[in-house]
């Protein structure tokens, strides 16, 4: 009886803890968003069938690489700085950080636009298909809209503690983009309709996010208006924040690179329909693992606060979060493997059943994925992101040629081995390096 009472008290304490409550809120949003994305993805796959869905998957992969400088690394770096300035109630620093975010995003968008004309020619060289590059270009334009006011509003909502609003905005983004992609595909526009849906949805959220910023800004006077930020962006110093933000952005975008490259590389040696089977298996496992995402998001602001508090709290919590997350990732990937045969047969149909065996093949990848949840936030908190970048560049430098050989030699199983090696080696090397670093500080 006493044990039950202790368990009840523990659960109540966890439920009342701000960090746990915020994680739970974001996990609900993450689940809803991913459920919407996965559900619509099923209909898209069934309408497009393996061959055309493979084109769509390759276009998404190419767009992810082309828009890598637009990735959330910029927002992660700014979120770290914004969390500190907001906690100090420093209005001037808050304005500078947000204006810097707008300025650096503008330059990143310009650089990305310069890449767009080359995408069709790259896709023709890699996949013998000019149209895949055109589809990718449409998605890149959608990404430019997505990283503007949408990302800025998300940062603001997180900084002021409106986690529920942050969650609802993220879910709305999924509904708008994927919902319209489904509508345009259903009426007969095929892959072009799917990517156009992403673009129109991103434009809608662009204006919705601007309106949300105005609502938050009226309640939080420390936040300036969007017009004030846009004007200030022209004069704010890039040098002051660029050193920190540049390395954080590269480090964060390494994760995006690791996620985008497997599908893009796989398409070089296997048919589009085969790409579909790997893409769906990889996506299904990552859908289960996405439940870990909110933990990493919140650690971006929690770890810097723990550093200020001192007393070894940072190291203890890093170990605890990493091990708990790894345990959770094992359970999540086991759940994905067990349910995969039913899910693929019932929802996708028999044409997509070859994906099931690759879900099982990704067990080691998924099981060790959880240990990486706190790595990015910790690298940023201790100011060692350059080390993380070096580790991952070495892994990619060795891993890409190895991966191409594996795919050429073993097809999709080679892609499974490649993904497992890339992520597992990266996570384990980084984890043990950080563990040693924290114990010596």
Coordinates of C-alpha atoms in Angstrom, one line a residue, residues 4-427:
X4 CA 1.3 2.5 -4.3
X5 CA 1.0 5.7 -2.3
X6 CA 4.6 6.6 -3.2
X7 CA 4.0 5.8 -6.8
X8 CA 0.9 8.1 -6.8
X9 CA 2.8 10.9 -5.2
X10 CA 5.7 10.5 -7.7
X11 CA 3.3 10.6 -10.6
X12 CA 1.6 13.7 -9.2
X13 CA 4.9 15.4 -8.7
X14 CA 6.0 14.7 -12.3
X15 CA 2.7 15.9 -13.6
X16 CA 3.0 19.2 -11.7
X17 CA 6.6 19.7 -12.9
X18 CA 6.8 22.5 -15.5
X19 CA 9.3 20.7 -17.7
X20 CA 7.3 17.4 -17.7
X21 CA 4.1 19.3 -18.3
X22 CA 5.6 21.2 -21.3
X23 CA 7.0 18.0 -22.7
X24 CA 3.6 16.3 -22.4
X25 CA 1.9 19.2 -24.2
X26 CA 4.4 19.1 -27.0
X27 CA 4.2 15.4 -27.3
X28 CA 0.5 15.6 -27.7
X29 CA 1.0 18.2 -30.5
X30 CA 3.8 16.1 -32.0
X31 CA 1.5 13.1 -32.0
X32 CA -1.3 15.0 -33.6
X33 CA 0.9 16.6 -36.2
X34 CA 2.6 13.3 -37.1
X35 CA -0.7 11.5 -37.1
X36 CA -2.1 14.0 -39.6
X37 CA 1.1 13.8 -41.7
X38 CA 1.2 10.0 -41.7
X39 CA -2.6 9.7 -42.3
X40 CA -2.4 12.0 -45.3
X41 CA 0.8 10.3 -46.4
X42 CA -1.1 7.0 -46.6
X43 CA -3.7 8.5 -49.0
X44 CA -1.0 10.2 -51.1
X45 CA 0.9 6.9 -51.4
X46 CA -2.2 5.0 -52.4
X47 CA -3.2 7.6 -55.0
X48 CA 0.3 8.0 -56.4
X49 CA 1.4 4.3 -56.1
X50 CA 5.0 3.3 -55.5
X51 CA 6.5 4.7 -58.7
X52 CA 5.0 8.2 -58.5
X53 CA 5.3 8.3 -54.7
X54 CA 9.0 7.5 -55.2
X55 CA 9.3 10.7 -57.3
X56 CA 7.6 12.6 -54.5
X57 CA 10.0 11.2 -51.9
X58 CA 13.0 12.1 -54.0
X59 CA 11.7 15.6 -54.5
X60 CA 11.3 16.0 -50.8
X61 CA 14.8 14.7 -50.2
X62 CA 16.3 17.1 -52.8
X63 CA 14.4 20.0 -51.4
X64 CA 15.7 19.2 -47.9
X65 CA 19.3 19.3 -49.1
X66 CA 18.7 22.5 -51.3
X67 CA 17.2 24.3 -48.3
X68 CA 19.7 23.1 -45.8
X69 CA 20.7 26.7 -44.9
X70 CA 17.1 27.5 -44.1
X71 CA 16.9 24.7 -41.6
X72 CA 15.9 25.1 -38.0
X73 CA 19.5 25.4 -36.9
X74 CA 19.1 29.2 -37.2
X75 CA 16.0 29.1 -35.0
X76 CA 17.6 26.7 -32.5
X77 CA 20.5 29.1 -32.1
X78 CA 18.2 32.1 -31.7
X79 CA 15.9 30.2 -29.3
X80 CA 18.9 29.6 -27.0
X81 CA 19.8 33.3 -27.1
X82 CA 16.2 34.4 -26.8
X83 CA 15.6 32.2 -23.8
X84 CA 18.4 33.8 -21.9
X85 CA 17.4 37.4 -22.8
X86 CA 13.8 36.8 -22.0
X87 CA 14.7 35.3 -18.6
X88 CA 16.6 38.4 -17.8
X89 CA 13.8 40.6 -19.1
X90 CA 16.3 42.4 -21.3
X91 CA 14.1 44.1 -23.9
X92 CA 16.9 45.5 -26.0
X93 CA 18.7 42.1 -26.2
X94 CA 15.5 40.4 -27.1
X95 CA 14.9 42.8 -29.9
X96 CA 18.4 42.4 -31.2
X97 CA 18.2 38.6 -31.1
X98 CA 14.9 38.5 -33.0
X99 CA 16.1 41.1 -35.6
X100 CA 19.2 39.1 -36.1
X101 CA 17.1 36.1 -36.8
X102 CA 15.1 37.9 -39.5
X103 CA 18.3 39.3 -41.0
X104 CA 20.2 36.0 -41.2
X105 CA 17.0 34.2 -42.5
X106 CA 16.7 36.8 -45.2
X107 CA 20.3 36.1 -46.4
X108 CA 19.8 32.3 -46.2
X109 CA 16.6 32.6 -48.3
X110 CA 18.5 34.6 -51.0
X111 CA 21.2 32.0 -51.1
X112 CA 18.6 29.2 -51.4
X113 CA 16.8 31.0 -54.2
X114 CA 20.1 31.0 -56.2
X115 CA 20.1 27.2 -56.1
X116 CA 16.6 26.8 -57.5
X117 CA 17.4 27.0 -61.2
X118 CA 19.9 24.1 -60.9
X119 CA 17.6 21.6 -59.2
X120 CA 16.0 20.2 -62.4
X121 CA 19.4 19.6 -64.0
X122 CA 20.7 17.9 -60.9
X123 CA 17.7 15.6 -60.8
X124 CA 18.1 14.7 -64.4
X125 CA 21.8 13.9 -63.8
X126 CA 21.1 11.7 -60.7
X127 CA 17.7 10.2 -61.5
X128 CA 17.2 10.8 -65.2
X129 CA 14.1 12.8 -64.4
X130 CA 13.9 16.6 -65.0
X131 CA 10.6 16.9 -63.2
X132 CA 11.8 15.7 -59.8
X133 CA 14.0 18.9 -59.6
X134 CA 11.0 21.1 -60.5
X135 CA 8.9 19.5 -57.7
X136 CA 11.8 20.0 -55.4
X137 CA 12.0 23.7 -56.3
X138 CA 8.3 24.2 -55.4
X139 CA 8.9 22.6 -52.0
X140 CA 12.0 24.8 -51.4
X141 CA 9.9 27.9 -52.1
X142 CA 7.4 26.6 -49.5
X143 CA 10.3 26.2 -47.0
X144 CA 11.2 29.9 -47.5
X145 CA 7.8 30.9 -46.3
X146 CA 7.9 28.4 -43.5
X147 CA 11.1 29.7 -41.9
X148 CA 9.9 33.3 -41.8
X149 CA 7.1 34.4 -39.5
X150 CA 6.1 30.8 -38.7
X151 CA 9.5 30.0 -37.1
X152 CA 9.6 33.5 -35.5
X153 CA 6.2 33.0 -33.9
X154 CA 7.1 29.5 -32.7
X155 CA 10.2 30.9 -31.0
X156 CA 8.3 33.7 -29.3
X157 CA 5.6 31.3 -28.0
X158 CA 8.3 29.0 -26.6
X159 CA 10.2 31.8 -24.9
X160 CA 7.1 33.3 -23.2
X161 CA 6.0 29.8 -22.0
X162 CA 2.9 29.5 -24.2
X163 CA 3.7 25.9 -25.1
X164 CA 0.1 25.0 -25.9
X165 CA 0.0 27.9 -28.5
X166 CA 3.3 26.7 -29.9
X167 CA 1.8 23.2 -30.2
X168 CA -1.4 24.4 -31.9
X169 CA 0.6 26.5 -34.4
X170 CA 2.7 23.5 -35.4
X171 CA -0.4 21.2 -35.8
X172 CA -2.1 23.9 -37.9
X173 CA 1.0 24.0 -40.2
X174 CA 0.7 20.2 -40.7
X175 CA -3.1 20.5 -41.4
X176 CA -2.6 23.3 -43.9
X177 CA 0.3 21.9 -45.9
X178 CA -0.5 18.2 -46.0
X179 CA -4.3 18.8 -46.2
X180 CA -3.9 20.9 -49.3
X181 CA -1.4 18.5 -50.8
X182 CA -4.0 15.7 -50.5
X183 CA -6.7 17.9 -52.0
X184 CA -4.7 18.8 -55.1
X185 CA -3.5 15.2 -55.6
X186 CA -7.0 13.9 -55.2
X187 CA -8.4 16.2 -58.0
X188 CA -5.8 14.8 -60.4
X189 CA -2.7 17.0 -60.3
X190 CA -0.5 14.1 -59.1
X191 CA 3.0 14.9 -57.7
X192 CA 2.7 18.5 -58.8
X193 CA -0.5 18.9 -56.9
X194 CA 1.1 17.4 -53.8
X195 CA 4.1 19.8 -53.8
X196 CA 1.8 22.8 -54.7
X197 CA -0.3 22.0 -51.7
X198 CA 2.8 22.4 -49.5
X199 CA 3.5 25.8 -51.0
X200 CA -0.1 27.2 -50.6
X201 CA -0.3 25.8 -47.1
X202 CA 3.0 27.5 -46.2
X203 CA 1.8 30.8 -47.6
X204 CA -1.4 30.6 -45.5
X205 CA 0.6 29.9 -42.3
X206 CA 2.9 32.8 -43.2
X207 CA 0.0 35.2 -42.7
X208 CA -1.5 33.3 -39.8
X209 CA 1.9 33.4 -38.0
X210 CA 2.2 37.2 -38.5
X211 CA -1.3 37.6 -36.8
X212 CA -0.2 35.3 -33.9
X213 CA 2.9 37.4 -33.4
X214 CA 0.8 40.5 -33.1
X215 CA -1.4 38.8 -30.5
X216 CA 1.6 37.6 -28.4
X217 CA 3.3 41.0 -28.7
X218 CA 0.3 42.8 -27.2
X219 CA 0.4 40.6 -24.2
X220 CA 4.2 40.5 -23.8
X221 CA 5.5 44.1 -24.1
X222 CA 9.1 42.9 -24.0
X223 CA 8.5 41.6 -27.6
X224 CA 8.6 44.3 -30.3
X225 CA 6.2 44.5 -33.2
X226 CA 7.1 42.8 -36.5
X227 CA 7.5 46.1 -38.3
X228 CA 9.9 47.3 -35.6
X229 CA 11.9 44.0 -36.0
X230 CA 12.0 44.3 -39.8
X231 CA 13.3 47.9 -39.6
X232 CA 15.8 47.0 -36.8
X233 CA 17.1 44.0 -38.9
X234 CA 18.7 46.4 -41.3
X235 CA 21.0 47.8 -38.5
X236 CA 21.5 45.0 -36.1
X237 CA 25.0 43.6 -35.8
X238 CA 25.5 40.2 -37.4
X239 CA 29.0 39.9 -35.9
X240 CA 27.7 39.9 -32.3
X241 CA 25.7 36.7 -32.7
X242 CA 27.0 35.1 -35.9
X243 CA 29.9 33.3 -34.2
X244 CA 27.6 31.4 -31.9
X245 CA 24.6 31.1 -34.3
X246 CA 26.6 30.0 -37.3
X247 CA 28.1 27.0 -35.6
X248 CA 24.8 26.1 -33.9
X249 CA 23.0 26.3 -37.2
X250 CA 25.5 24.1 -39.0
X251 CA 25.3 21.6 -36.1
X252 CA 21.5 21.5 -36.2
X253 CA 21.4 21.2 -39.9
X254 CA 23.8 18.2 -39.7
X255 CA 20.8 16.4 -38.3
X256 CA 18.7 17.5 -41.3
X257 CA 21.4 16.3 -43.6
X258 CA 21.6 12.9 -42.0
X259 CA 17.8 12.6 -42.4
X260 CA 17.7 13.8 -46.1
X261 CA 20.7 12.0 -47.6
X262 CA 19.6 8.4 -47.2
X263 CA 16.6 8.7 -49.5
X264 CA 18.5 10.9 -52.0
X265 CA 21.4 8.5 -52.2
X266 CA 19.2 5.4 -52.4
X267 CA 17.5 6.9 -55.5
X268 CA 20.8 6.9 -57.4
X269 CA 21.0 3.1 -57.6
X270 CA 17.5 1.8 -57.2
X271 CA 14.2 2.3 -59.0
X272 CA 11.6 4.9 -57.7
X273 CA 9.3 2.2 -56.5
X274 CA 12.1 0.7 -54.4
X275 CA 12.8 4.2 -53.0
X276 CA 9.2 4.3 -51.8
X277 CA 9.6 1.1 -49.8
X278 CA 12.7 2.4 -48.0
X279 CA 11.2 5.9 -47.6
X280 CA 8.0 4.5 -45.9
X281 CA 9.9 2.1 -43.7
X282 CA 12.3 4.9 -42.6
X283 CA 9.4 7.3 -42.1
X284 CA 7.4 4.8 -40.1
X285 CA 10.2 4.2 -37.6
X286 CA 10.9 7.9 -37.4
X287 CA 7.1 8.6 -36.9
X288 CA 7.3 6.4 -33.7
X289 CA 10.5 8.1 -32.6
X290 CA 9.1 11.6 -33.1
X291 CA 7.5 11.3 -29.7
X292 CA 11.1 12.1 -28.4
X293 CA 11.2 15.4 -30.4
X294 CA 9.5 17.6 -27.8
X295 CA 12.1 16.7 -25.2
X296 CA 14.9 17.9 -27.4
X297 CA 13.1 21.2 -28.2
X298 CA 12.6 22.0 -24.5
X299 CA 16.2 21.1 -23.6
X300 CA 17.4 24.0 -25.8
X301 CA 16.3 26.3 -23.1
X302 CA 16.5 24.0 -20.0
X303 CA 20.2 23.1 -20.3
X304 CA 21.5 26.7 -20.3
X305 CA 19.4 27.4 -17.2
X306 CA 20.9 24.3 -15.5
X307 CA 24.4 25.6 -16.3
X308 CA 23.7 28.8 -14.4
X309 CA 22.4 26.8 -11.4
X310 CA 25.6 24.7 -11.3
X311 CA 26.2 22.0 -8.7
X312 CA 26.6 19.2 -11.1
X313 CA 22.9 19.4 -12.0
X314 CA 23.7 19.6 -15.7
X315 CA 25.7 16.4 -15.9
X316 CA 23.2 14.4 -13.9
X317 CA 20.2 15.5 -15.9
X318 CA 22.0 14.9 -19.2
X319 CA 22.7 11.3 -18.3
X320 CA 19.2 10.8 -16.9
X321 CA 17.5 12.3 -20.0
X322 CA 19.7 10.3 -22.4
X323 CA 19.2 7.0 -20.7
X324 CA 15.5 7.5 -20.2
X325 CA 15.1 8.6 -23.8
X326 CA 17.0 5.5 -25.1
X327 CA 14.8 3.3 -23.1
X328 CA 11.7 5.0 -24.5
X329 CA 13.2 4.7 -28.1
X330 CA 13.6 1.0 -27.7
X331 CA 9.9 0.6 -26.7
X332 CA 8.8 2.9 -29.5
X333 CA 10.7 1.1 -32.2
X334 CA 9.5 -2.3 -30.9
X335 CA 6.0 -1.0 -31.2
X336 CA 6.7 0.1 -34.7
X337 CA 8.0 -3.3 -35.7
X338 CA 5.1 -5.2 -34.1
X339 CA 2.5 -3.1 -35.7
X340 CA 4.1 -2.6 -39.2
X341 CA 2.6 -5.7 -40.9
X342 CA -0.9 -4.7 -39.9
X343 CA -0.5 -1.0 -40.6
X344 CA 1.1 -1.5 -44.0
X345 CA -1.4 -4.2 -45.2
X346 CA -4.5 -2.4 -43.9
X347 CA -3.6 1.2 -44.6
X348 CA -1.2 1.2 -47.5
X349 CA -2.3 -2.0 -49.3
X350 CA -0.4 -5.1 -50.5
X351 CA 1.6 -3.1 -53.1
X352 CA 3.5 -1.5 -50.2
X353 CA 4.1 -4.6 -48.0
X354 CA 7.8 -4.9 -49.0
X355 CA 8.4 -2.0 -46.6
X356 CA 7.6 -4.2 -43.6
X357 CA 10.9 -6.1 -43.6
X358 CA 12.9 -2.9 -43.7
X359 CA 11.1 -1.6 -40.6
X360 CA 12.4 -4.6 -38.7
X361 CA 15.9 -4.0 -40.2
X362 CA 15.9 -0.5 -38.6
X363 CA 15.6 -1.8 -35.0
X364 CA 19.2 -0.9 -34.0
X365 CA 18.9 2.5 -35.6
X366 CA 15.7 3.2 -33.6
X367 CA 16.9 1.7 -30.4
X368 CA 19.9 3.9 -30.1
X369 CA 18.2 7.0 -31.5
X370 CA 17.0 8.1 -28.0
X371 CA 20.5 8.6 -26.7
X372 CA 20.8 11.4 -29.2
X373 CA 17.9 13.5 -27.8
X374 CA 20.0 15.7 -25.6
X375 CA 23.1 15.9 -27.7
X376 CA 22.3 19.0 -29.8
X377 CA 21.0 21.0 -26.8
X378 CA 24.0 20.0 -24.7
X379 CA 26.6 20.8 -27.4
X380 CA 25.0 24.3 -27.6
X381 CA 24.8 24.7 -23.8
X382 CA 28.5 24.1 -23.2
X383 CA 29.6 26.0 -26.4
X384 CA 31.2 23.0 -28.1
X385 CA 29.2 22.8 -31.3
X386 CA 32.4 22.8 -33.4
X387 CA 33.3 19.4 -32.0
X388 CA 29.9 18.1 -32.9
X389 CA 30.3 19.3 -36.4
X390 CA 33.8 17.8 -36.8
X391 CA 32.5 14.4 -35.5
X392 CA 29.6 14.4 -38.0
X393 CA 31.6 15.7 -40.9
X394 CA 34.1 12.8 -40.4
X395 CA 31.2 10.3 -40.2
X396 CA 29.6 11.7 -43.4
X397 CA 33.0 11.9 -45.2
X398 CA 33.6 8.2 -44.5
X399 CA 29.9 7.2 -44.5
X400 CA 28.7 8.6 -47.9
X401 CA 31.2 6.6 -50.0
X402 CA 30.6 3.5 -47.8
X403 CA 26.8 4.1 -48.1
X404 CA 26.9 4.4 -51.9
X405 CA 28.8 1.1 -52.0
X406 CA 26.4 -0.6 -49.7
X407 CA 23.4 0.6 -51.7
X408 CA 25.0 -0.4 -55.0
X409 CA 25.9 -3.8 -53.6
X410 CA 23.0 -4.7 -51.4
X411 CA 20.1 -2.4 -52.6
X412 CA 17.7 -1.3 -49.9
X413 CA 19.4 -3.5 -47.2
X414 CA 22.5 -1.5 -47.9
X415 CA 20.6 1.7 -47.2
X416 CA 19.3 0.2 -43.9
X417 CA 22.9 -0.7 -42.9
X418 CA 24.1 2.8 -43.9
X419 CA 21.5 4.6 -41.9
X420 CA 22.2 2.4 -38.8
X421 CA 25.9 3.0 -39.0
X422 CA 25.7 6.8 -39.5
X423 CA 23.3 7.5 -36.7
X424 CA 24.6 5.0 -34.1
X425 CA 28.3 5.9 -34.5
X426 CA 27.4 9.6 -34.4
X427 CA 25.3 9.3 -31.2

